[in-house]
Amino acid sequence: MEEWCESMPKVELHAHLNGSIRVSTLLKLAKALNETQKDAINFSQMEHVIMKNALSLTEVFHMFDLIHNVITDHNIVTRITKEVIEDFASDNVVYLELRTTPKRNDSIGMSKRSYIDAVIEGLKSVSSVDVDFIPKTEDSKSFINDKFNGNSRKRIIVRLILSIDRRETTEAAMETVKLALEMRHFGVVGIDLSGNPKTGEWTTYLPALKFAREQGLNVTLHCGEIRNPKEIKNMLDFHPQRIGHACFFEDEHWRRMKSSKIPVEICLTSNIRTFSVASIDVHHFGDLYKANYPLVLCTDDTCVFSTSLSKEYKYAADSFGLGKWEMFEVSRNAVEHIFADNGVKNDLRKYFHSVSKNMEV
Ligand code: 6MZ
């Protein structure tokens, strides 16, 4: 099963760039920073957090602050992006929607725009695998299927989602949406709302999210990562294209979800390690899978939760007694929920079809 989950093509729709930084890179950057600026980072604290196998949500968000501290220039953003793409491609992810929060940091001359430019530089600088990130009408149709027709180099389609952090103001959220609109030709396909769920108010982000929708951007929301029935209801009323987590849903929320069929991005390891779900046997993946509800298995933060997409598939298979072809179908069905255009979707459908005819159990 482990080999099967590794080798089959996969689709990742919920991965945060800085939460997916390579551990070795994070430690190197933290160590270097620690040597030059003693107070900039608490290296031993960071090492300790990385090695822990259960983290409260508070610790997780502290970890993100530590990670963000190592981003001291644009080249680091570019390097992290490049490595994250390489890592997903080597795990046989063929389509990746990578999300990241555009960051402004005046002390290092970084604007939200220059941060995203650095991410795009990272996409361009990958050389060990072929990366398709610029939406095209003609060429993208054959990009992934060429791989199947005898080209042995790995290929990955990447699209970007820009995140609004729950600590941000309405104006800052609006700036992110405007940036996403400007960057559509570089493969930005949507907006995400994320960040510490204990922070901020839904009404703060709503104007920006409404504007994103009016302008034709897709929206995905972190929803129900903590118990907050009122916010969950407001989020469901907004009817986003996808929802991340959905851990603290009550019956009434599930009833609404089942009539609206909003796909759920499921992050098993993240939910268990942050205690958002008490144990894997009661994780909502089980019921949703049985009910044939639209869902996608995702990693959330490969670095912070020491995981990979193949590990998430193996975890699901082992925990819910699913076989190889069932896991393949979970992966294939994820294609239906991507934010990229229909050209890419059809291309991926064809690709999964040809793979299914050639894979042996
Ligand atoms: C909510 C999360 C998250 O944007 O700097 N992030 N937000 N819940 C989660 N589950 C544990 N995991 C990651 O990546 C890191 C940022 O993504 C969000 C947080 O805002 C975090 O600071 P970027 O690339």
JSON list of N, CA, C and O in Angstrom, two decimals, residues 18-23 25-34 37-52 55-73 76 80 103 105 165 167 303-304:
[
{"chain": "A", "resi": 18, "resn": "ASN", "atom": "N", "xyz": [4.65, 28.01, 3.20]},
{"chain": "A", "resi": 18, "resn": "ASN", "atom": "CA", "xyz": [5.65, 28.06, 4.27]},
{"chain": "A", "resi": 18, "resn": "ASN", "atom": "C", "xyz": [5.50, 26.94, 5.30]},
{"chain": "A", "resi": 18, "resn": "ASN", "atom": "O", "xyz": [6.45, 26.60, 6.00]},
{"chain": "A", "resi": 19, "resn": "GLY", "atom": "N", "xyz": [4.33, 26.33, 5.35]},
{"chain": "A", "resi": 19, "resn": "GLY", "atom": "CA", "xyz": [4.15, 25.16, 6.21]},
{"chain": "A", "resi": 19, "resn": "GLY", "atom": "C", "xyz": [4.73, 23.91, 5.56]},
{"chain": "A", "resi": 19, "resn": "GLY", "atom": "O", "xyz": [4.82, 22.85, 6.18]},
{"chain": "A", "resi": 20, "resn": "SER", "atom": "N", "xyz": [5.10, 24.03, 4.28]},
{"chain": "A", "resi": 20, "resn": "SER", "atom": "CA", "xyz": [5.61, 22.87, 3.54]},
{"chain": "A", "resi": 20, "resn": "SER", "atom": "C", "xyz": [7.10, 23.01, 3.26]},
{"chain": "A", "resi": 20, "resn": "SER", "atom": "O", "xyz": [7.66, 22.24, 2.46]},
{"chain": "A", "resi": 21, "resn": "ILE", "atom": "N", "xyz": [7.73, 23.98, 3.89]},
{"chain": "A", "resi": 21, "resn": "ILE", "atom": "CA", "xyz": [9.19, 24.18, 3.70]},
{"chain": "A", "resi": 21, "resn": "ILE", "atom": "C", "xyz": [9.94, 22.88, 4.05]},
{"chain": "A", "resi": 21, "resn": "ILE", "atom": "O", "xyz": [9.53, 22.16, 4.96]},
{"chain": "A", "resi": 22, "resn": "ARG", "atom": "N", "xyz": [11.01, 22.60, 3.29]},
{"chain": "A", "resi": 22, "resn": "ARG", "atom": "CA", "xyz": [11.81, 21.41, 3.60]},
{"chain": "A", "resi": 22, "resn": "ARG", "atom": "C", "xyz": [12.42, 21.56, 4.99]},
{"chain": "A", "resi": 22, "resn": "ARG", "atom": "O", "xyz": [13.00, 22.62, 5.30]},
{"chain": "A", "resi": 23, "resn": "VAL", "atom": "N", "xyz": [12.33, 20.50, 5.80]},
{"chain": "A", "resi": 23, "resn": "VAL", "atom": "CA", "xyz": [12.83, 20.59, 7.18]},
{"chain": "A", "resi": 23, "resn": "VAL", "atom": "C", "xyz": [14.31, 20.96, 7.19]},
{"chain": "A", "resi": 23, "resn": "VAL", "atom": "O", "xyz": [14.76, 21.83, 7.95]},
{"chain": "A", "resi": 25, "resn": "THR", "atom": "N", "xyz": [16.01, 22.63, 5.04]},
{"chain": "A", "resi": 25, "resn": "THR", "atom": "CA", "xyz": [16.20, 24.04, 4.69]},
{"chain": "A", "resi": 25, "resn": "THR", "atom": "C", "xyz": [15.82, 24.93, 5.87]},
{"chain": "A", "resi": 25, "resn": "THR", "atom": "O", "xyz": [16.53, 25.89, 6.20]},
{"chain": "A", "resi": 26, "resn": "LEU", "atom": "N", "xyz": [14.73, 24.59, 6.52]},
{"chain": "A", "resi": 26, "resn": "LEU", "atom": "CA", "xyz": [14.29, 25.40, 7.66]},
{"chain": "A", "resi": 26, "resn": "LEU", "atom": "C", "xyz": [15.38, 25.43, 8.75]},
{"chain": "A", "resi": 26, "resn": "LEU", "atom": "O", "xyz": [15.72, 26.49, 9.28]},
{"chain": "A", "resi": 27, "resn": "LEU", "atom": "N", "xyz": [15.92, 24.25, 9.03]},
{"chain": "A", "resi": 27, "resn": "LEU", "atom": "CA", "xyz": [16.93, 24.20, 10.10]},
{"chain": "A", "resi": 27, "resn": "LEU", "atom": "C", "xyz": [18.19, 24.96, 9.70]},
{"chain": "A", "resi": 27, "resn": "LEU", "atom": "O", "xyz": [18.78, 25.67, 10.51]},
{"chain": "A", "resi": 28, "resn": "LYS", "atom": "N", "xyz": [18.58, 24.82, 8.41]},
{"chain": "A", "resi": 28, "resn": "LYS", "atom": "CA", "xyz": [19.77, 25.54, 7.93]},
{"chain": "A", "resi": 28, "resn": "LYS", "atom": "C", "xyz": [19.56, 27.05, 8.03]},
{"chain": "A", "resi": 28, "resn": "LYS", "atom": "O", "xyz": [20.41, 27.79, 8.51]},
{"chain": "A", "resi": 29, "resn": "LEU", "atom": "N", "xyz": [18.40, 27.51, 7.56]},
{"chain": "A", "resi": 29, "resn": "LEU", "atom": "CA", "xyz": [18.12, 28.95, 7.56]},
{"chain": "A", "resi": 29, "resn": "LEU", "atom": "C", "xyz": [18.04, 29.48, 9.00]},
{"chain": "A", "resi": 29, "resn": "LEU", "atom": "O", "xyz": [18.55, 30.56, 9.31]},
{"chain": "A", "resi": 30, "resn": "ALA", "atom": "N", "xyz": [17.43, 28.68, 9.88]},
{"chain": "A", "resi": 30, "resn": "ALA", "atom": "CA", "xyz": [17.27, 29.11, 11.27]},
{"chain": "A", "resi": 30, "resn": "ALA", "atom": "C", "xyz": [18.64, 29.20, 11.95]},
{"chain": "A", "resi": 30, "resn": "ALA", "atom": "O", "xyz": [18.93, 30.13, 12.70]},
{"chain": "A", "resi": 31, "resn": "LYS", "atom": "N", "xyz": [19.48, 28.21, 11.65]},
{"chain": "A", "resi": 31, "resn": "LYS", "atom": "CA", "xyz": [20.81, 28.18, 12.26]},
{"chain": "A", "resi": 31, "resn": "LYS", "atom": "C", "xyz": [21.64, 29.37, 11.79]},
{"chain": "A", "resi": 31, "resn": "LYS", "atom": "O", "xyz": [22.26, 30.07, 12.61]},
{"chain": "A", "resi": 32, "resn": "ALA", "atom": "N", "xyz": [21.58, 29.63, 10.48]},
{"chain": "A", "resi": 32, "resn": "ALA", "atom": "CA", "xyz": [22.34, 30.76, 9.92]},
{"chain": "A", "resi": 32, "resn": "ALA", "atom": "C", "xyz": [21.86, 32.07, 10.54]},
{"chain": "A", "resi": 32, "resn": "ALA", "atom": "O", "xyz": [22.67, 32.92, 10.94]},
{"chain": "A", "resi": 33, "resn": "LEU", "atom": "N", "xyz": [20.57, 32.21, 10.68]},
{"chain": "A", "resi": 33, "resn": "LEU", "atom": "CA", "xyz": [20.01, 33.44, 11.25]},
{"chain": "A", "resi": 33, "resn": "LEU", "atom": "C", "xyz": [20.42, 33.59, 12.70]},
{"chain": "A", "resi": 33, "resn": "LEU", "atom": "O", "xyz": [20.77, 34.69, 13.17]},
{"chain": "A", "resi": 34, "resn": "ASN", "atom": "N", "xyz": [20.41, 32.48, 13.39]},
{"chain": "A", "resi": 34, "resn": "ASN", "atom": "CA", "xyz": [20.78, 32.46, 14.81]},
{"chain": "A", "resi": 34, "resn": "ASN", "atom": "C", "xyz": [22.21, 32.91, 15.00]},
{"chain": "A", "resi": 34, "resn": "ASN", "atom": "O", "xyz": [22.56, 33.57, 15.98]},
{"chain": "A", "resi": 37, "resn": "GLN", "atom": "N", "xyz": [22.17, 36.92, 13.89]},
{"chain": "A", "resi": 37, "resn": "GLN", "atom": "CA", "xyz": [21.35, 37.80, 14.76]},
{"chain": "A", "resi": 37, "resn": "GLN", "atom": "C", "xyz": [20.84, 36.97, 15.93]},
{"chain": "A", "resi": 37, "resn": "GLN", "atom": "O", "xyz": [19.82, 36.30, 15.79]},
{"chain": "A", "resi": 38, "resn": "LYS", "atom": "N", "xyz": [21.55, 37.00, 17.00]},
{"chain": "A", "resi": 38, "resn": "LYS", "atom": "CA", "xyz": [21.26, 36.13, 18.14]},
{"chain": "A", "resi": 38, "resn": "LYS", "atom": "C", "xyz": [19.79, 36.16, 18.60]},
{"chain": "A", "resi": 38, "resn": "LYS", "atom": "O", "xyz": [19.22, 35.12, 18.96]},
{"chain": "A", "resi": 39, "resn": "ASP", "atom": "N", "xyz": [19.16, 37.35, 18.53]},
{"chain": "A", "resi": 39, "resn": "ASP", "atom": "CA", "xyz": [17.81, 37.45, 19.08]},
{"chain": "A", "resi": 39, "resn": "ASP", "atom": "C", "xyz": [16.71, 37.18, 18.05]},
{"chain": "A", "resi": 39, "resn": "ASP", "atom": "O", "xyz": [15.53, 37.19, 18.38]},
{"chain": "A", "resi": 40, "resn": "ALA", "atom": "N", "xyz": [17.11, 36.96, 16.79]},
{"chain": "A", "resi": 40, "resn": "ALA", "atom": "CA", "xyz": [16.09, 36.87, 15.73]},
{"chain": "A", "resi": 40, "resn": "ALA", "atom": "C", "xyz": [15.25, 35.60, 15.87]},
{"chain": "A", "resi": 40, "resn": "ALA", "atom": "O", "xyz": [14.08, 35.59, 15.52]},
{"chain": "A", "resi": 41, "resn": "ILE", "atom": "N", "xyz": [15.84, 34.56, 16.38]},
{"chain": "A", "resi": 41, "resn": "ILE", "atom": "CA", "xyz": [15.11, 33.30, 16.40]},
{"chain": "A", "resi": 41, "resn": "ILE", "atom": "C", "xyz": [15.58, 32.43, 17.56]},
{"chain": "A", "resi": 41, "resn": "ILE", "atom": "O", "xyz": [16.76, 32.46, 17.92]},
{"chain": "A", "resi": 42, "resn": "ASN", "atom": "N", "xyz": [14.65, 31.69, 18.11]},
{"chain": "A", "resi": 42, "resn": "ASN", "atom": "CA", "xyz": [15.04, 30.76, 19.16]},
{"chain": "A", "resi": 42, "resn": "ASN", "atom": "C", "xyz": [15.18, 29.38, 18.52]},
{"chain": "A", "resi": 42, "resn": "ASN", "atom": "O", "xyz": [14.23, 28.66, 18.32]},
{"chain": "A", "resi": 43, "resn": "PHE", "atom": "N", "xyz": [16.45, 29.07, 18.14]},
{"chain": "A", "resi": 43, "resn": "PHE", "atom": "CA", "xyz": [16.71, 27.89, 17.33]},
{"chain": "A", "resi": 43, "resn": "PHE", "atom": "C", "xyz": [16.31, 26.59, 18.05]},
{"chain": "A", "resi": 43, "resn": "PHE", "atom": "O", "xyz": [15.67, 25.72, 17.49]},
{"chain": "A", "resi": 44, "resn": "SER", "atom": "N", "xyz": [16.67, 26.50, 19.32]},
{"chain": "A", "resi": 44, "resn": "SER", "atom": "CA", "xyz": [16.38, 25.24, 20.02]},
{"chain": "A", "resi": 44, "resn": "SER", "atom": "C", "xyz": [14.88, 25.05, 20.19]},
{"chain": "A", "resi": 44, "resn": "SER", "atom": "O", "xyz": [14.36, 23.92, 20.10]},
{"chain": "A", "resi": 45, "resn": "GLN", "atom": "N", "xyz": [14.16, 26.16, 20.35]},
{"chain": "A", "resi": 45, "resn": "GLN", "atom": "CA", "xyz": [12.70, 26.06, 20.46]},
{"chain": "A", "resi": 45, "resn": "GLN", "atom": "C", "xyz": [12.11, 25.54, 19.15]},
{"chain": "A", "resi": 45, "resn": "GLN", "atom": "O", "xyz": [11.23, 24.68, 19.13]},
{"chain": "A", "resi": 46, "resn": "MET", "atom": "N", "xyz": [12.66, 26.05, 18.04]},
{"chain": "A", "resi": 46, "resn": "MET", "atom": "CA", "xyz": [12.16, 25.62, 16.73]},
{"chain": "A", "resi": 46, "resn": "MET", "atom": "C", "xyz": [12.43, 24.13, 16.51]},
{"chain": "A", "resi": 46, "resn": "MET", "atom": "O", "xyz": [11.57, 23.38, 16.09]},
{"chain": "A", "resi": 47, "resn": "GLU", "atom": "N", "xyz": [13.66, 23.71, 16.83]},
{"chain": "A", "resi": 47, "resn": "GLU", "atom": "CA", "xyz": [14.03, 22.31, 16.66]},
{"chain": "A", "resi": 47, "resn": "GLU", "atom": "C", "xyz": [13.09, 21.41, 17.50]},
{"chain": "A", "resi": 47, "resn": "GLU", "atom": "O", "xyz": [12.60, 20.40, 17.04]},
{"chain": "A", "resi": 48, "resn": "HIS", "atom": "N", "xyz": [12.83, 21.87, 18.70]},
{"chain": "A", "resi": 48, "resn": "HIS", "atom": "CA", "xyz": [11.97, 21.12, 19.63]},
{"chain": "A", "resi": 48, "resn": "HIS", "atom": "C", "xyz": [10.55, 20.98, 19.04]},
{"chain": "A", "resi": 48, "resn": "HIS", "atom": "O", "xyz": [9.98, 19.89, 19.05]},
{"chain": "A", "resi": 49, "resn": "VAL", "atom": "N", "xyz": [10.03, 22.06, 18.49]},
{"chain": "A", "resi": 49, "resn": "VAL", "atom": "CA", "xyz": [8.67, 22.01, 17.94]},
{"chain": "A", "resi": 49, "resn": "VAL", "atom": "C", "xyz": [8.62, 21.07, 16.73]},
{"chain": "A", "resi": 49, "resn": "VAL", "atom": "O", "xyz": [7.68, 20.28, 16.58]},
{"chain": "A", "resi": 50, "resn": "ILE", "atom": "N", "xyz": [9.65, 21.13, 15.88]},
{"chain": "A", "resi": 50, "resn": "ILE", "atom": "CA", "xyz": [9.65, 20.26, 14.69]},
{"chain": "A", "resi": 50, "resn": "ILE", "atom": "C", "xyz": [9.62, 18.79, 15.09]},
{"chain": "A", "resi": 50, "resn": "ILE", "atom": "O", "xyz": [8.99, 17.97, 14.44]},
{"chain": "A", "resi": 51, "resn": "MET", "atom": "N", "xyz": [10.33, 18.46, 16.16]},
{"chain": "A", "resi": 51, "resn": "MET", "atom": "CA", "xyz": [10.45, 17.05, 16.56]},
{"chain": "A", "resi": 51, "resn": "MET", "atom": "C", "xyz": [9.22, 16.54, 17.32]},
{"chain": "A", "resi": 51, "resn": "MET", "atom": "O", "xyz": [9.06, 15.34, 17.50]},
{"chain": "A", "resi": 52, "resn": "LYS", "atom": "N", "xyz": [8.35, 17.43, 17.76]},
{"chain": "A", "resi": 52, "resn": "LYS", "atom": "CA", "xyz": [7.19, 16.98, 18.54]},
{"chain": "A", "resi": 52, "resn": "LYS", "atom": "C", "xyz": [6.17, 16.30, 17.64]},
{"chain": "A", "resi": 52, "resn": "LYS", "atom": "O", "xyz": [5.98, 16.73, 16.51]},
{"chain": "A", "resi": 55, "resn": "LEU", "atom": "N", "xyz": [0.89, 18.79, 18.44]},
{"chain": "A", "resi": 55, "resn": "LEU", "atom": "CA", "xyz": [1.04, 20.23, 18.65]},
{"chain": "A", "resi": 55, "resn": "LEU", "atom": "C", "xyz": [-0.32, 20.84, 18.84]},
{"chain": "A", "resi": 55, "resn": "LEU", "atom": "O", "xyz": [-1.22, 20.57, 18.06]},
{"chain": "A", "resi": 56, "resn": "SER", "atom": "N", "xyz": [-0.47, 21.67, 19.85]},
{"chain": "A", "resi": 56, "resn": "SER", "atom": "CA", "xyz": [-1.74, 22.38, 19.98]},
{"chain": "A", "resi": 56, "resn": "SER", "atom": "C", "xyz": [-1.80, 23.41, 18.85]},
{"chain": "A", "resi": 56, "resn": "SER", "atom": "O", "xyz": [-0.77, 23.78, 18.28]},
{"chain": "A", "resi": 57, "resn": "LEU", "atom": "N", "xyz": [-3.00, 23.89, 18.54]},
{"chain": "A", "resi": 57, "resn": "LEU", "atom": "CA", "xyz": [-3.10, 24.91, 17.49]},
{"chain": "A", "resi": 57, "resn": "LEU", "atom": "C", "xyz": [-2.26, 26.13, 17.83]},
{"chain": "A", "resi": 57, "resn": "LEU", "atom": "O", "xyz": [-1.64, 26.74, 16.97]},
{"chain": "A", "resi": 58, "resn": "THR", "atom": "N", "xyz": [-2.20, 26.47, 19.13]},
{"chain": "A", "resi": 58, "resn": "THR", "atom": "CA", "xyz": [-1.40, 27.62, 19.54]},
{"chain": "A", "resi": 58, "resn": "THR", "atom": "C", "xyz": [0.07, 27.38, 19.20]},
{"chain": "A", "resi": 58, "resn": "THR", "atom": "O", "xyz": [0.75, 28.26, 18.66]},
{"chain": "A", "resi": 59, "resn": "GLU", "atom": "N", "xyz": [0.56, 26.16, 19.47]},
{"chain": "A", "resi": 59, "resn": "GLU", "atom": "CA", "xyz": [1.96, 25.86, 19.15]},
{"chain": "A", "resi": 59, "resn": "GLU", "atom": "C", "xyz": [2.20, 25.90, 17.64]},
{"chain": "A", "resi": 59, "resn": "GLU", "atom": "O", "xyz": [3.25, 26.36, 17.17]},
{"chain": "A", "resi": 60, "resn": "VAL", "atom": "N", "xyz": [1.20, 25.41, 16.87]},
{"chain": "A", "resi": 60, "resn": "VAL", "atom": "CA", "xyz": [1.33, 25.40, 15.42]},
{"chain": "A", "resi": 60, "resn": "VAL", "atom": "C", "xyz": [1.50, 26.84, 14.90]},
{"chain": "A", "resi": 60, "resn": "VAL", "atom": "O", "xyz": [2.37, 27.12, 14.08]},
{"chain": "A", "resi": 61, "resn": "PHE", "atom": "N", "xyz": [0.68, 27.74, 15.43]},
{"chain": "A", "resi": 61, "resn": "PHE", "atom": "CA", "xyz": [0.77, 29.11, 14.92]},
{"chain": "A", "resi": 61, "resn": "PHE", "atom": "C", "xyz": [2.02, 29.83, 15.42]},
{"chain": "A", "resi": 61, "resn": "PHE", "atom": "O", "xyz": [2.55, 30.70, 14.75]},
{"chain": "A", "resi": 62, "resn": "HIS", "atom": "N", "xyz": [2.52, 29.39, 16.55]},
{"chain": "A", "resi": 62, "resn": "HIS", "atom": "CA", "xyz": [3.81, 29.91, 17.01]},
{"chain": "A", "resi": 62, "resn": "HIS", "atom": "C", "xyz": [4.91, 29.43, 16.04]},
{"chain": "A", "resi": 62, "resn": "HIS", "atom": "O", "xyz": [5.81, 30.18, 15.66]},
{"chain": "A", "resi": 63, "resn": "MET", "atom": "N", "xyz": [4.77, 28.17, 15.62]},
{"chain": "A", "resi": 63, "resn": "MET", "atom": "CA", "xyz": [5.73, 27.60, 14.67]},
{"chain": "A", "resi": 63, "resn": "MET", "atom": "C", "xyz": [5.73, 28.40, 13.36]},
{"chain": "A", "resi": 63, "resn": "MET", "atom": "O", "xyz": [6.78, 28.65, 12.77]},
{"chain": "A", "resi": 64, "resn": "PHE", "atom": "N", "xyz": [4.54, 28.80, 12.88]},
{"chain": "A", "resi": 64, "resn": "PHE", "atom": "CA", "xyz": [4.50, 29.60, 11.65]},
{"chain": "A", "resi": 64, "resn": "PHE", "atom": "C", "xyz": [5.22, 30.92, 11.84]},
{"chain": "A", "resi": 64, "resn": "PHE", "atom": "O", "xyz": [5.92, 31.38, 10.94]},
{"chain": "A", "resi": 65, "resn": "ASP", "atom": "N", "xyz": [5.08, 31.51, 13.01]},
{"chain": "A", "resi": 65, "resn": "ASP", "atom": "CA", "xyz": [5.80, 32.77, 13.26]},
{"chain": "A", "resi": 65, "resn": "ASP", "atom": "C", "xyz": [7.31, 32.54, 13.19]},
{"chain": "A", "resi": 65, "resn": "ASP", "atom": "O", "xyz": [8.05, 33.35, 12.63]},
{"chain": "A", "resi": 66, "resn": "LEU", "atom": "N", "xyz": [7.75, 31.39, 13.75]},
{"chain": "A", "resi": 66, "resn": "LEU", "atom": "CA", "xyz": [9.18, 31.08, 13.70]},
{"chain": "A", "resi": 66, "resn": "LEU", "atom": "C", "xyz": [9.62, 30.89, 12.25]},
{"chain": "A", "resi": 66, "resn": "LEU", "atom": "O", "xyz": [10.67, 31.40, 11.83]},
{"chain": "A", "resi": 67, "resn": "ILE", "atom": "N", "xyz": [8.81, 30.16, 11.48]},
{"chain": "A", "resi": 67, "resn": "ILE", "atom": "CA", "xyz": [9.16, 29.93, 10.06]},
{"chain": "A", "resi": 67, "resn": "ILE", "atom": "C", "xyz": [9.23, 31.28, 9.33]},
{"chain": "A", "resi": 67, "resn": "ILE", "atom": "O", "xyz": [10.17, 31.55, 8.58]},
{"chain": "A", "resi": 68, "resn": "HIS", "atom": "N", "xyz": [8.22, 32.12, 9.56]},
{"chain": "A", "resi": 68, "resn": "HIS", "atom": "CA", "xyz": [8.20, 33.41, 8.84]},
{"chain": "A", "resi": 68, "resn": "HIS", "atom": "C", "xyz": [9.43, 34.25, 9.19]},
{"chain": "A", "resi": 68, "resn": "HIS", "atom": "O", "xyz": [9.90, 35.04, 8.37]},
{"chain": "A", "resi": 69, "resn": "ASN", "atom": "N", "xyz": [9.97, 34.06, 10.40]},
{"chain": "A", "resi": 69, "resn": "ASN", "atom": "CA", "xyz": [11.16, 34.83, 10.79]},
{"chain": "A", "resi": 69, "resn": "ASN", "atom": "C", "xyz": [12.39, 34.51, 9.94]},
{"chain": "A", "resi": 69, "resn": "ASN", "atom": "O", "xyz": [13.29, 35.33, 9.82]},
{"chain": "A", "resi": 70, "resn": "VAL", "atom": "N", "xyz": [12.45, 33.28, 9.38]},
{"chain": "A", "resi": 70, "resn": "VAL", "atom": "CA", "xyz": [13.64, 32.94, 8.59]},
{"chain": "A", "resi": 70, "resn": "VAL", "atom": "C", "xyz": [13.57, 33.54, 7.18]},
{"chain": "A", "resi": 70, "resn": "VAL", "atom": "O", "xyz": [14.54, 33.48, 6.42]},
{"chain": "A", "resi": 71, "resn": "ILE", "atom": "N", "xyz": [12.40, 34.07, 6.82]},
{"chain": "A", "resi": 71, "resn": "ILE", "atom": "CA", "xyz": [12.28, 34.69, 5.48]},
{"chain": "A", "resi": 71, "resn": "ILE", "atom": "C", "xyz": [12.83, 36.10, 5.55]},
{"chain": "A", "resi": 71, "resn": "ILE", "atom": "O", "xyz": [12.11, 37.05, 5.83]},
{"chain": "A", "resi": 72, "resn": "THR", "atom": "N", "xyz": [14.12, 36.22, 5.34]},
{"chain": "A", "resi": 72, "resn": "THR", "atom": "CA", "xyz": [14.74, 37.53, 5.51]},
{"chain": "A", "resi": 72, "resn": "THR", "atom": "C", "xyz": [15.00, 38.22, 4.17]},
{"chain": "A", "resi": 72, "resn": "THR", "atom": "O", "xyz": [15.48, 39.34, 4.14]},
{"chain": "A", "resi": 73, "resn": "ASP", "atom": "N", "xyz": [14.76, 37.53, 3.07]},
{"chain": "A", "resi": 73, "resn": "ASP", "atom": "CA", "xyz": [14.82, 38.22, 1.77]},
{"chain": "A", "resi": 73, "resn": "ASP", "atom": "C", "xyz": [14.02, 37.45, 0.71]},
{"chain": "A", "resi": 73, "resn": "ASP", "atom": "O", "xyz": [13.55, 36.34, 0.95]},
{"chain": "A", "resi": 76, "resn": "ILE", "atom": "N", "xyz": [15.03, 33.83, -0.44]},
{"chain": "A", "resi": 76, "resn": "ILE", "atom": "CA", "xyz": [14.61, 32.71, 0.41]},
{"chain": "A", "resi": 76, "resn": "ILE", "atom": "C", "xyz": [13.20, 32.25, 0.01]},
{"chain": "A", "resi": 76, "resn": "ILE", "atom": "O", "xyz": [12.92, 31.06, -0.08]},
{"chain": "A", "resi": 80, "resn": "ILE", "atom": "N", "xyz": [12.43, 28.47, -1.21]},
{"chain": "A", "resi": 80, "resn": "ILE", "atom": "CA", "xyz": [11.43, 27.62, -0.55]},
{"chain": "A", "resi": 80, "resn": "ILE", "atom": "C", "xyz": [10.42, 27.13, -1.59]},
{"chain": "A", "resi": 80, "resn": "ILE", "atom": "O", "xyz": [10.06, 25.95, -1.63]},
{"chain": "A", "resi": 103, "resn": "LYS", "atom": "N", "xyz": [3.10, 38.62, 1.78]},
{"chain": "A", "resi": 103, "resn": "LYS", "atom": "CA", "xyz": [3.59, 39.27, 3.00]},
{"chain": "A", "resi": 103, "resn": "LYS", "atom": "C", "xyz": [4.24, 40.61, 2.71]},
{"chain": "A", "resi": 103, "resn": "LYS", "atom": "O", "xyz": [5.03, 40.71, 1.78]},
{"chain": "A", "resi": 105, "resn": "ASN", "atom": "N", "xyz": [6.78, 43.30, 4.35]},
{"chain": "A", "resi": 105, "resn": "ASN", "atom": "CA", "xyz": [7.75, 43.50, 5.42]},
{"chain": "A", "resi": 105, "resn": "ASN", "atom": "C", "xyz": [8.67, 44.65, 5.02]},
{"chain": "A", "resi": 105, "resn": "ASN", "atom": "O", "xyz": [9.64, 44.45, 4.27]},
{"chain": "A", "resi": 165, "resn": "ASP", "atom": "N", "xyz": [-4.74, 36.22, 5.74]},
{"chain": "A", "resi": 165, "resn": "ASP", "atom": "CA", "xyz": [-4.50, 35.79, 7.11]},
{"chain": "A", "resi": 165, "resn": "ASP", "atom": "C", "xyz": [-5.56, 36.42, 8.01]},
{"chain": "A", "resi": 165, "resn": "ASP", "atom": "O", "xyz": [-5.85, 37.62, 7.86]},
{"chain": "A", "resi": 167, "resn": "ARG", "atom": "N", "xyz": [-5.41, 37.63, 10.75]},
{"chain": "A", "resi": 167, "resn": "ARG", "atom": "CA", "xyz": [-4.94, 38.79, 11.51]},
{"chain": "A", "resi": 167, "resn": "ARG", "atom": "C", "xyz": [-5.09, 40.08, 10.69]},
{"chain": "A", "resi": 167, "resn": "ARG", "atom": "O", "xyz": [-4.91, 41.17, 11.21]},
{"chain": "A", "resi": 303, "resn": "CYS", "atom": "N", "xyz": [5.81, 20.14, 6.38]},
{"chain": "A", "resi": 303, "resn": "CYS", "atom": "CA", "xyz": [6.92, 20.31, 7.32]},
{"chain": "A", "resi": 303, "resn": "CYS", "atom": "C", "xyz": [6.42, 20.24, 8.76]},
{"chain": "A", "resi": 303, "resn": "CYS", "atom": "O", "xyz": [6.92, 19.45, 9.57]},
{"chain": "A", "resi": 304, "resn": "VAL", "atom": "N", "xyz": [5.41, 21.03, 9.04]},
{"chain": "A", "resi": 304, "resn": "VAL", "atom": "CA", "xyz": [4.94, 21.15, 10.43]},
{"chain": "A", "resi": 304, "resn": "VAL", "atom": "C", "xyz": [4.37, 19.81, 10.92]},
{"chain": "A", "resi": 304, "resn": "VAL", "atom": "O", "xyz": [4.51, 19.45, 12.09]}
]
